[in-house]
Amino acid sequence: MTSGSDVWRSPGGDHFRLSWSEEAGPSRVTLRPVVYDPDTGQWSTDRNALSVLVEATVFEETYVQVPLERLRDPRITRLTGLVNELLADYERSTGRPPADADAIRAALEDVAEIPEEARRRRHAAARSAASQGFHRGRRR
């Protein structure tokens, strides 16, 4: 049932993650409320909110999976905002954008990809270590 993100949007606009619960049984699903951090682009469980039980058929028919977003570093988000302000100030003062504005924006996009690339490298290294028997301290 989950292929991309593990976050689901309810018909009312609230967001949840599927959670295991003994009281749910086979005909209901347990959902934990989550909150979104716009600086990092990540979802985290709202520890202060109570879980919600929903009928499995209602969940499948009305809840929508939220697409994955790339990982963002708040420092890169802040830098991008500052550079965009500088470019806008330049354009306001001169009446035209800087000649290299597109190159600057492309370079910022490259920098914004760094956290996602690092995450992929960490996951690949963990998979490699696990396949070589180093997972949980065991060696082959």
Short mmCIF file of N, CA and C in Angstrom, two decimals:
data_model
loop_
_atom_site.label_atom_id
_atom_site.label_comp_id
_atom_site.label_asym_id
_atom_site.label_seq_id
_atom_site.Cartn_x
_atom_site.Cartn_y
_atom_site.Cartn_z
N MET A 1 0.82 -1.19 0.00
CA MET A 1 0.00 0.00 0.00
C MET A 1 0.86 1.26 0.00
N THR A 2 2.09 1.21 0.58
CA THR A 2 2.95 2.38 0.58
C THR A 2 4.09 2.18 -0.41
N SER A 3 4.22 3.13 -1.33
CA SER A 3 5.28 3.01 -2.32
C SER A 3 6.24 4.18 -2.26
N GLY A 4 5.77 5.37 -1.95
CA GLY A 4 6.64 6.52 -1.87
C GLY A 4 6.80 6.96 -0.43
N SER A 5 6.17 8.04 -0.11
CA SER A 5 6.19 8.57 1.24
C SER A 5 5.33 7.70 2.16
N ASP A 6 5.63 7.73 3.44
CA ASP A 6 4.80 7.00 4.39
C ASP A 6 3.83 7.93 5.10
N VAL A 7 3.63 9.13 4.55
CA VAL A 7 2.71 10.11 5.11
C VAL A 7 1.43 10.13 4.28
N TRP A 8 0.29 10.17 4.99
CA TRP A 8 -1.03 10.13 4.34
C TRP A 8 -1.83 11.35 4.75
N ARG A 9 -2.56 11.94 3.78
CA ARG A 9 -3.42 13.10 4.02
C ARG A 9 -4.86 12.63 4.16
N SER A 10 -5.51 13.06 5.24
CA SER A 10 -6.90 12.69 5.47
C SER A 10 -7.81 13.58 4.62
N PRO A 11 -9.08 13.21 4.48
CA PRO A 11 -10.02 14.07 3.75
C PRO A 11 -10.13 15.46 4.39
N GLY A 12 -9.88 15.56 5.70
CA GLY A 12 -9.95 16.84 6.40
C GLY A 12 -8.67 17.66 6.30
N GLY A 13 -7.63 17.12 5.65
CA GLY A 13 -6.38 17.85 5.48
C GLY A 13 -5.32 17.58 6.53
N ASP A 14 -5.62 16.73 7.51
CA ASP A 14 -4.61 16.36 8.51
C ASP A 14 -3.69 15.30 7.92
N HIS A 15 -2.49 15.19 8.49
CA HIS A 15 -1.48 14.25 7.98
C HIS A 15 -1.13 13.22 9.04
N PHE A 16 -0.91 11.96 8.56
CA PHE A 16 -0.68 10.84 9.47
C PHE A 16 0.34 9.87 8.89
N ARG A 17 0.90 9.06 9.78
CA ARG A 17 1.69 7.89 9.40
C ARG A 17 0.95 6.67 9.91
N LEU A 18 1.04 5.59 9.16
CA LEU A 18 0.46 4.33 9.61
C LEU A 18 1.25 3.84 10.82
N SER A 19 0.54 3.28 11.77
CA SER A 19 1.17 2.80 12.98
C SER A 19 0.55 1.46 13.35
N TRP A 20 1.32 0.61 14.02
CA TRP A 20 0.81 -0.68 14.44
C TRP A 20 0.12 -0.54 15.78
N SER A 21 -1.02 -1.23 15.94
CA SER A 21 -1.74 -1.21 17.20
C SER A 21 -2.54 -2.49 17.33
N GLU A 22 -2.50 -3.11 18.52
CA GLU A 22 -3.26 -4.34 18.75
C GLU A 22 -4.76 -4.08 18.70
N GLU A 23 -5.18 -2.90 19.15
CA GLU A 23 -6.61 -2.61 19.19
C GLU A 23 -7.20 -2.34 17.81
N ALA A 24 -6.36 -2.11 16.82
CA ALA A 24 -6.88 -1.82 15.48
C ALA A 24 -7.55 -3.04 14.87
N GLY A 25 -6.92 -4.19 14.98
CA GLY A 25 -7.49 -5.38 14.37
C GLY A 25 -7.35 -5.35 12.86
N PRO A 26 -7.89 -6.36 12.17
CA PRO A 26 -7.71 -6.44 10.72
C PRO A 26 -8.56 -5.45 9.93
N SER A 27 -9.63 -4.93 10.52
CA SER A 27 -10.53 -4.07 9.75
C SER A 27 -10.31 -2.58 10.00
N ARG A 28 -9.32 -2.23 10.84
CA ARG A 28 -9.03 -0.82 11.12
C ARG A 28 -7.53 -0.58 11.05
N VAL A 29 -7.17 0.66 10.79
CA VAL A 29 -5.77 1.05 10.79
C VAL A 29 -5.56 2.13 11.85
N THR A 30 -4.38 2.11 12.43
CA THR A 30 -4.01 3.12 13.42
C THR A 30 -3.15 4.16 12.73
N LEU A 31 -3.47 5.43 12.96
CA LEU A 31 -2.74 6.53 12.34
C LEU A 31 -2.18 7.44 13.42
N ARG A 32 -0.88 7.81 13.26
CA ARG A 32 -0.22 8.76 14.17
C ARG A 32 -0.11 10.10 13.46
N PRO A 33 -0.60 11.19 14.10
CA PRO A 33 -0.49 12.52 13.49
C PRO A 33 0.98 12.93 13.30
N VAL A 34 1.25 13.61 12.20
CA VAL A 34 2.59 14.11 11.91
C VAL A 34 2.53 15.59 11.58
N VAL A 35 3.67 16.26 11.73
CA VAL A 35 3.79 17.68 11.39
C VAL A 35 4.93 17.85 10.40
N TYR A 36 4.82 18.88 9.56
CA TYR A 36 5.78 19.15 8.49
C TYR A 36 6.69 20.30 8.89
N ASP A 37 7.99 20.14 8.66
CA ASP A 37 8.96 21.20 8.89
C ASP A 37 9.35 21.77 7.53
N PRO A 38 8.89 22.97 7.20
CA PRO A 38 9.18 23.52 5.87
C PRO A 38 10.65 23.80 5.61
N ASP A 39 11.46 23.99 6.67
CA ASP A 39 12.89 24.26 6.48
C ASP A 39 13.64 23.02 6.02
N THR A 40 13.27 21.85 6.53
CA THR A 40 13.97 20.62 6.17
C THR A 40 13.21 19.78 5.16
N GLY A 41 11.91 20.07 5.00
CA GLY A 41 11.10 19.27 4.08
C GLY A 41 10.78 17.90 4.64
N GLN A 42 10.86 17.74 5.96
CA GLN A 42 10.66 16.45 6.58
C GLN A 42 9.42 16.45 7.47
N TRP A 43 8.84 15.26 7.63
CA TRP A 43 7.69 15.05 8.50
C TRP A 43 8.18 14.39 9.79
N SER A 44 7.60 14.80 10.92
CA SER A 44 7.93 14.15 12.19
C SER A 44 6.64 13.88 12.96
N THR A 45 6.67 12.82 13.75
CA THR A 45 5.50 12.43 14.52
C THR A 45 5.21 13.47 15.59
N ASP A 46 3.94 13.84 15.71
CA ASP A 46 3.50 14.77 16.74
C ASP A 46 3.30 13.97 18.02
N ARG A 47 4.26 14.02 18.92
CA ARG A 47 4.24 13.20 20.13
C ARG A 47 3.11 13.59 21.09
N ASN A 48 2.58 14.80 20.95
CA ASN A 48 1.52 15.27 21.85
C ASN A 48 0.13 14.89 21.38
N ALA A 49 0.00 14.42 20.16
CA ALA A 49 -1.31 14.09 19.61
C ALA A 49 -1.60 12.60 19.79
N LEU A 50 -2.87 12.29 19.93
CA LEU A 50 -3.30 10.91 20.11
C LEU A 50 -3.45 10.21 18.76
N SER A 51 -3.23 8.90 18.78
CA SER A 51 -3.43 8.10 17.56
C SER A 51 -4.92 8.08 17.21
N VAL A 52 -5.18 7.83 15.93
CA VAL A 52 -6.55 7.79 15.42
C VAL A 52 -6.78 6.42 14.81
N LEU A 53 -7.94 5.82 15.10
CA LEU A 53 -8.33 4.55 14.47
C LEU A 53 -9.31 4.85 13.35
N VAL A 54 -9.05 4.26 12.18
CA VAL A 54 -9.90 4.48 11.01
C VAL A 54 -10.22 3.13 10.39
N GLU A 55 -11.44 2.98 9.92
CA GLU A 55 -11.81 1.75 9.22
C GLU A 55 -10.91 1.59 8.00
N ALA A 56 -10.44 0.38 7.76
CA ALA A 56 -9.50 0.12 6.66
C ALA A 56 -10.09 0.52 5.32
N THR A 57 -11.36 0.24 5.09
CA THR A 57 -11.98 0.60 3.81
C THR A 57 -12.05 2.11 3.63
N VAL A 58 -12.37 2.83 4.72
CA VAL A 58 -12.41 4.30 4.65
C VAL A 58 -11.02 4.83 4.35
N PHE A 59 -10.01 4.27 5.02
CA PHE A 59 -8.63 4.70 4.79
C PHE A 59 -8.25 4.52 3.32
N GLU A 60 -8.49 3.34 2.78
CA GLU A 60 -8.11 3.05 1.40
C GLU A 60 -8.85 3.90 0.39
N GLU A 61 -10.08 4.28 0.69
CA GLU A 61 -10.90 5.04 -0.26
C GLU A 61 -10.69 6.55 -0.17
N THR A 62 -10.32 7.07 1.00
CA THR A 62 -10.32 8.52 1.16
C THR A 62 -8.97 9.15 1.52
N TYR A 63 -8.01 8.37 2.01
CA TYR A 63 -6.72 8.95 2.37
C TYR A 63 -5.79 8.92 1.17
N VAL A 64 -4.97 9.97 1.03
CA VAL A 64 -4.09 10.12 -0.12
C VAL A 64 -2.65 10.15 0.35
N GLN A 65 -1.80 9.37 -0.31
CA GLN A 65 -0.39 9.35 0.05
C GLN A 65 0.27 10.66 -0.39
N VAL A 66 1.05 11.25 0.51
CA VAL A 66 1.75 12.51 0.24
C VAL A 66 3.05 12.18 -0.49
N PRO A 67 3.32 12.85 -1.62
CA PRO A 67 4.56 12.55 -2.35
C PRO A 67 5.80 12.93 -1.54
N LEU A 68 6.87 12.19 -1.78
CA LEU A 68 8.14 12.47 -1.12
C LEU A 68 8.70 13.81 -1.59
N GLU A 69 9.34 14.52 -0.68
CA GLU A 69 10.08 15.72 -1.04
C GLU A 69 11.54 15.47 -0.74
N ARG A 70 12.38 16.13 -1.49
CA ARG A 70 13.80 15.92 -1.22
C ARG A 70 14.18 16.57 0.11
N LEU A 71 15.19 16.01 0.72
CA LEU A 71 15.68 16.51 1.99
C LEU A 71 16.29 17.90 1.79
N ARG A 72 15.93 18.81 2.66
CA ARG A 72 16.47 20.17 2.56
C ARG A 72 17.19 20.52 3.85
N ASP A 73 18.28 21.19 3.71
CA ASP A 73 19.03 21.67 4.85
C ASP A 73 18.58 23.12 5.09
N PRO A 74 18.20 23.48 6.33
CA PRO A 74 17.74 24.85 6.58
C PRO A 74 18.78 25.91 6.21
N ARG A 75 20.05 25.58 6.30
CA ARG A 75 21.09 26.55 5.93
C ARG A 75 21.05 26.83 4.44
N ILE A 76 20.80 25.79 3.64
CA ILE A 76 20.72 25.97 2.19
C ILE A 76 19.46 26.74 1.83
N THR A 77 18.36 26.46 2.54
CA THR A 77 17.12 27.19 2.31
C THR A 77 17.33 28.67 2.60
N ARG A 78 18.00 28.98 3.70
CA ARG A 78 18.28 30.38 4.07
C ARG A 78 19.20 31.04 3.05
N LEU A 79 20.23 30.34 2.62
CA LEU A 79 21.15 30.88 1.62
C LEU A 79 20.41 31.18 0.32
N THR A 80 19.55 30.26 -0.10
CA THR A 80 18.78 30.47 -1.33
C THR A 80 17.92 31.71 -1.22
N GLY A 81 17.27 31.89 -0.07
CA GLY A 81 16.45 33.09 0.15
C GLY A 81 17.27 34.36 0.07
N LEU A 82 18.45 34.36 0.68
CA LEU A 82 19.31 35.54 0.65
C LEU A 82 19.79 35.86 -0.76
N VAL A 83 20.19 34.83 -1.50
CA VAL A 83 20.66 35.06 -2.87
C VAL A 83 19.51 35.58 -3.73
N ASN A 84 18.32 35.03 -3.57
CA ASN A 84 17.17 35.53 -4.34
C ASN A 84 16.86 36.98 -4.01
N GLU A 85 17.01 37.36 -2.73
CA GLU A 85 16.83 38.77 -2.35
C GLU A 85 17.87 39.66 -3.02
N LEU A 86 19.12 39.22 -3.02
CA LEU A 86 20.18 40.00 -3.67
C LEU A 86 19.92 40.17 -5.16
N LEU A 87 19.52 39.08 -5.81
CA LEU A 87 19.23 39.16 -7.25
C LEU A 87 18.06 40.10 -7.52
N ALA A 88 17.03 40.03 -6.67
CA ALA A 88 15.88 40.93 -6.84
C ALA A 88 16.28 42.39 -6.59
N ASP A 89 17.13 42.64 -5.57
CA ASP A 89 17.61 44.00 -5.31
C ASP A 89 18.41 44.53 -6.49
N TYR A 90 19.25 43.69 -7.05
CA TYR A 90 20.04 44.10 -8.21
C TYR A 90 19.12 44.48 -9.37
N GLU A 91 18.11 43.64 -9.61
CA GLU A 91 17.20 43.91 -10.72
C GLU A 91 16.39 45.20 -10.48
N ARG A 92 15.98 45.43 -9.24
CA ARG A 92 15.24 46.67 -8.94
C ARG A 92 16.12 47.90 -9.14
N SER A 93 17.38 47.81 -8.74
CA SER A 93 18.26 48.99 -8.83
C SER A 93 18.75 49.24 -10.25
N THR A 94 18.92 48.21 -11.05
CA THR A 94 19.45 48.41 -12.41
C THR A 94 18.38 48.32 -13.49
N GLY A 95 17.24 47.73 -13.13
CA GLY A 95 16.17 47.59 -14.12
C GLY A 95 16.32 46.34 -14.97
N ARG A 96 17.34 45.54 -14.71
CA ARG A 96 17.53 44.29 -15.45
C ARG A 96 18.19 43.27 -14.53
N PRO A 97 17.96 41.98 -14.79
CA PRO A 97 18.59 40.96 -13.95
C PRO A 97 20.08 40.86 -14.25
N PRO A 98 20.87 40.35 -13.31
CA PRO A 98 22.29 40.16 -13.58
C PRO A 98 22.47 39.17 -14.73
N ALA A 99 23.53 39.33 -15.46
CA ALA A 99 23.79 38.47 -16.63
C ALA A 99 23.95 37.01 -16.23
N ASP A 100 24.45 36.75 -15.06
CA ASP A 100 24.70 35.38 -14.63
C ASP A 100 23.67 34.87 -13.61
N ALA A 101 22.49 35.46 -13.56
CA ALA A 101 21.45 35.07 -12.60
C ALA A 101 21.06 33.60 -12.78
N ASP A 102 20.93 33.15 -14.02
CA ASP A 102 20.55 31.75 -14.24
C ASP A 102 21.65 30.79 -13.76
N ALA A 103 22.91 31.16 -13.96
CA ALA A 103 24.02 30.32 -13.50
C ALA A 103 24.04 30.27 -11.97
N ILE A 104 23.75 31.39 -11.32
CA ILE A 104 23.72 31.43 -9.86
C ILE A 104 22.60 30.53 -9.34
N ARG A 105 21.42 30.62 -9.94
CA ARG A 105 20.29 29.79 -9.51
C ARG A 105 20.57 28.30 -9.76
N ALA A 106 21.22 27.99 -10.87
CA ALA A 106 21.56 26.59 -11.16
C ALA A 106 22.56 26.06 -10.14
N ALA A 107 23.53 26.89 -9.76
CA ALA A 107 24.51 26.48 -8.76
C ALA A 107 23.83 26.26 -7.40
N LEU A 108 22.86 27.09 -7.06
CA LEU A 108 22.12 26.89 -5.82
C LEU A 108 21.32 25.60 -5.84
N GLU A 109 20.75 25.26 -6.98
CA GLU A 109 20.03 23.98 -7.10
C GLU A 109 20.98 22.81 -6.90
N ASP A 110 22.20 22.93 -7.44
CA ASP A 110 23.21 21.87 -7.24
C ASP A 110 23.53 21.72 -5.75
N VAL A 111 23.68 22.85 -5.05
CA VAL A 111 23.98 22.81 -3.62
C VAL A 111 22.80 22.22 -2.86
N ALA A 112 21.58 22.52 -3.27
CA ALA A 112 20.38 22.00 -2.59
C ALA A 112 20.29 20.48 -2.70
N GLU A 113 20.93 19.88 -3.69
CA GLU A 113 20.92 18.43 -3.86
C GLU A 113 21.90 17.71 -2.94
N ILE A 114 22.82 18.43 -2.31
CA ILE A 114 23.85 17.81 -1.47
C ILE A 114 23.25 16.97 -0.34
N PRO A 115 22.27 17.46 0.44
CA PRO A 115 21.73 16.61 1.52
C PRO A 115 21.12 15.31 1.00
N GLU A 116 20.43 15.35 -0.14
CA GLU A 116 19.82 14.14 -0.69
C GLU A 116 20.90 13.17 -1.17
N GLU A 117 21.95 13.68 -1.79
CA GLU A 117 23.05 12.82 -2.24
C GLU A 117 23.74 12.16 -1.04
N ALA A 118 23.93 12.93 0.03
CA ALA A 118 24.57 12.39 1.24
C ALA A 118 23.69 11.29 1.86
N ARG A 119 22.38 11.51 1.87
CA ARG A 119 21.47 10.50 2.40
C ARG A 119 21.55 9.23 1.58
N ARG A 120 21.59 9.34 0.26
CA ARG A 120 21.69 8.15 -0.60
C ARG A 120 23.00 7.41 -0.36
N ARG A 121 24.10 8.15 -0.17
CA ARG A 121 25.39 7.51 0.11
C ARG A 121 25.36 6.77 1.44
N ARG A 122 24.74 7.37 2.48
CA ARG A 122 24.65 6.71 3.78
C ARG A 122 23.85 5.43 3.68
N HIS A 123 22.72 5.48 2.94
CA HIS A 123 21.88 4.29 2.80
C HIS A 123 22.61 3.20 2.01
N ALA A 124 23.34 3.59 0.98
CA ALA A 124 24.09 2.62 0.19
C ALA A 124 25.19 1.99 1.03
N ALA A 125 25.86 2.80 1.85
CA ALA A 125 26.92 2.26 2.71
C ALA A 125 26.34 1.30 3.75
N ALA A 126 25.18 1.63 4.28
CA ALA A 126 24.55 0.75 5.27
C ALA A 126 24.12 -0.57 4.62
N ARG A 127 23.56 -0.50 3.41
CA ARG A 127 23.18 -1.73 2.70
C ARG A 127 24.39 -2.58 2.41
N SER A 128 25.47 -1.94 2.00
CA SER A 128 26.70 -2.67 1.69
C SER A 128 27.25 -3.35 2.94
N ALA A 129 27.28 -2.62 4.04
CA ALA A 129 27.79 -3.20 5.29
C ALA A 129 26.91 -4.37 5.73
N ALA A 130 25.59 -4.22 5.59
CA ALA A 130 24.68 -5.30 5.99
C ALA A 130 24.89 -6.52 5.11
N SER A 131 25.09 -6.32 3.82
CA SER A 131 25.26 -7.46 2.94
C SER A 131 26.61 -8.16 3.17
N GLN A 132 27.56 -7.45 3.74
CA GLN A 132 28.86 -8.04 4.03
C GLN A 132 28.94 -8.64 5.43
N GLY A 133 27.81 -8.60 6.15
CA GLY A 133 27.77 -9.24 7.46
C GLY A 133 28.14 -8.37 8.63
N PHE A 134 28.29 -7.08 8.44
CA PHE A 134 28.66 -6.20 9.53
C PHE A 134 27.44 -5.63 10.24
N HIS A 135 26.27 -5.96 9.77
CA HIS A 135 25.04 -5.46 10.37
C HIS A 135 24.88 -6.01 11.78
N ARG A 136 24.61 -5.15 12.72
CA ARG A 136 24.40 -5.52 14.15
C ARG A 136 25.61 -6.23 14.74
N GLY A 137 26.79 -5.86 14.29
CA GLY A 137 28.00 -6.37 14.90
C GLY A 137 28.42 -7.77 14.51
N ARG A 138 27.72 -8.37 13.56
CA ARG A 138 28.08 -9.74 13.15
C ARG A 138 29.02 -9.66 11.95
N ARG A 139 29.98 -10.54 11.95
CA ARG A 139 30.89 -10.67 10.79
C ARG A 139 30.78 -12.05 10.24
N ARG A 140 31.01 -12.16 8.97
CA ARG A 140 30.99 -13.49 8.34
C ARG A 140 32.36 -14.09 8.34
#
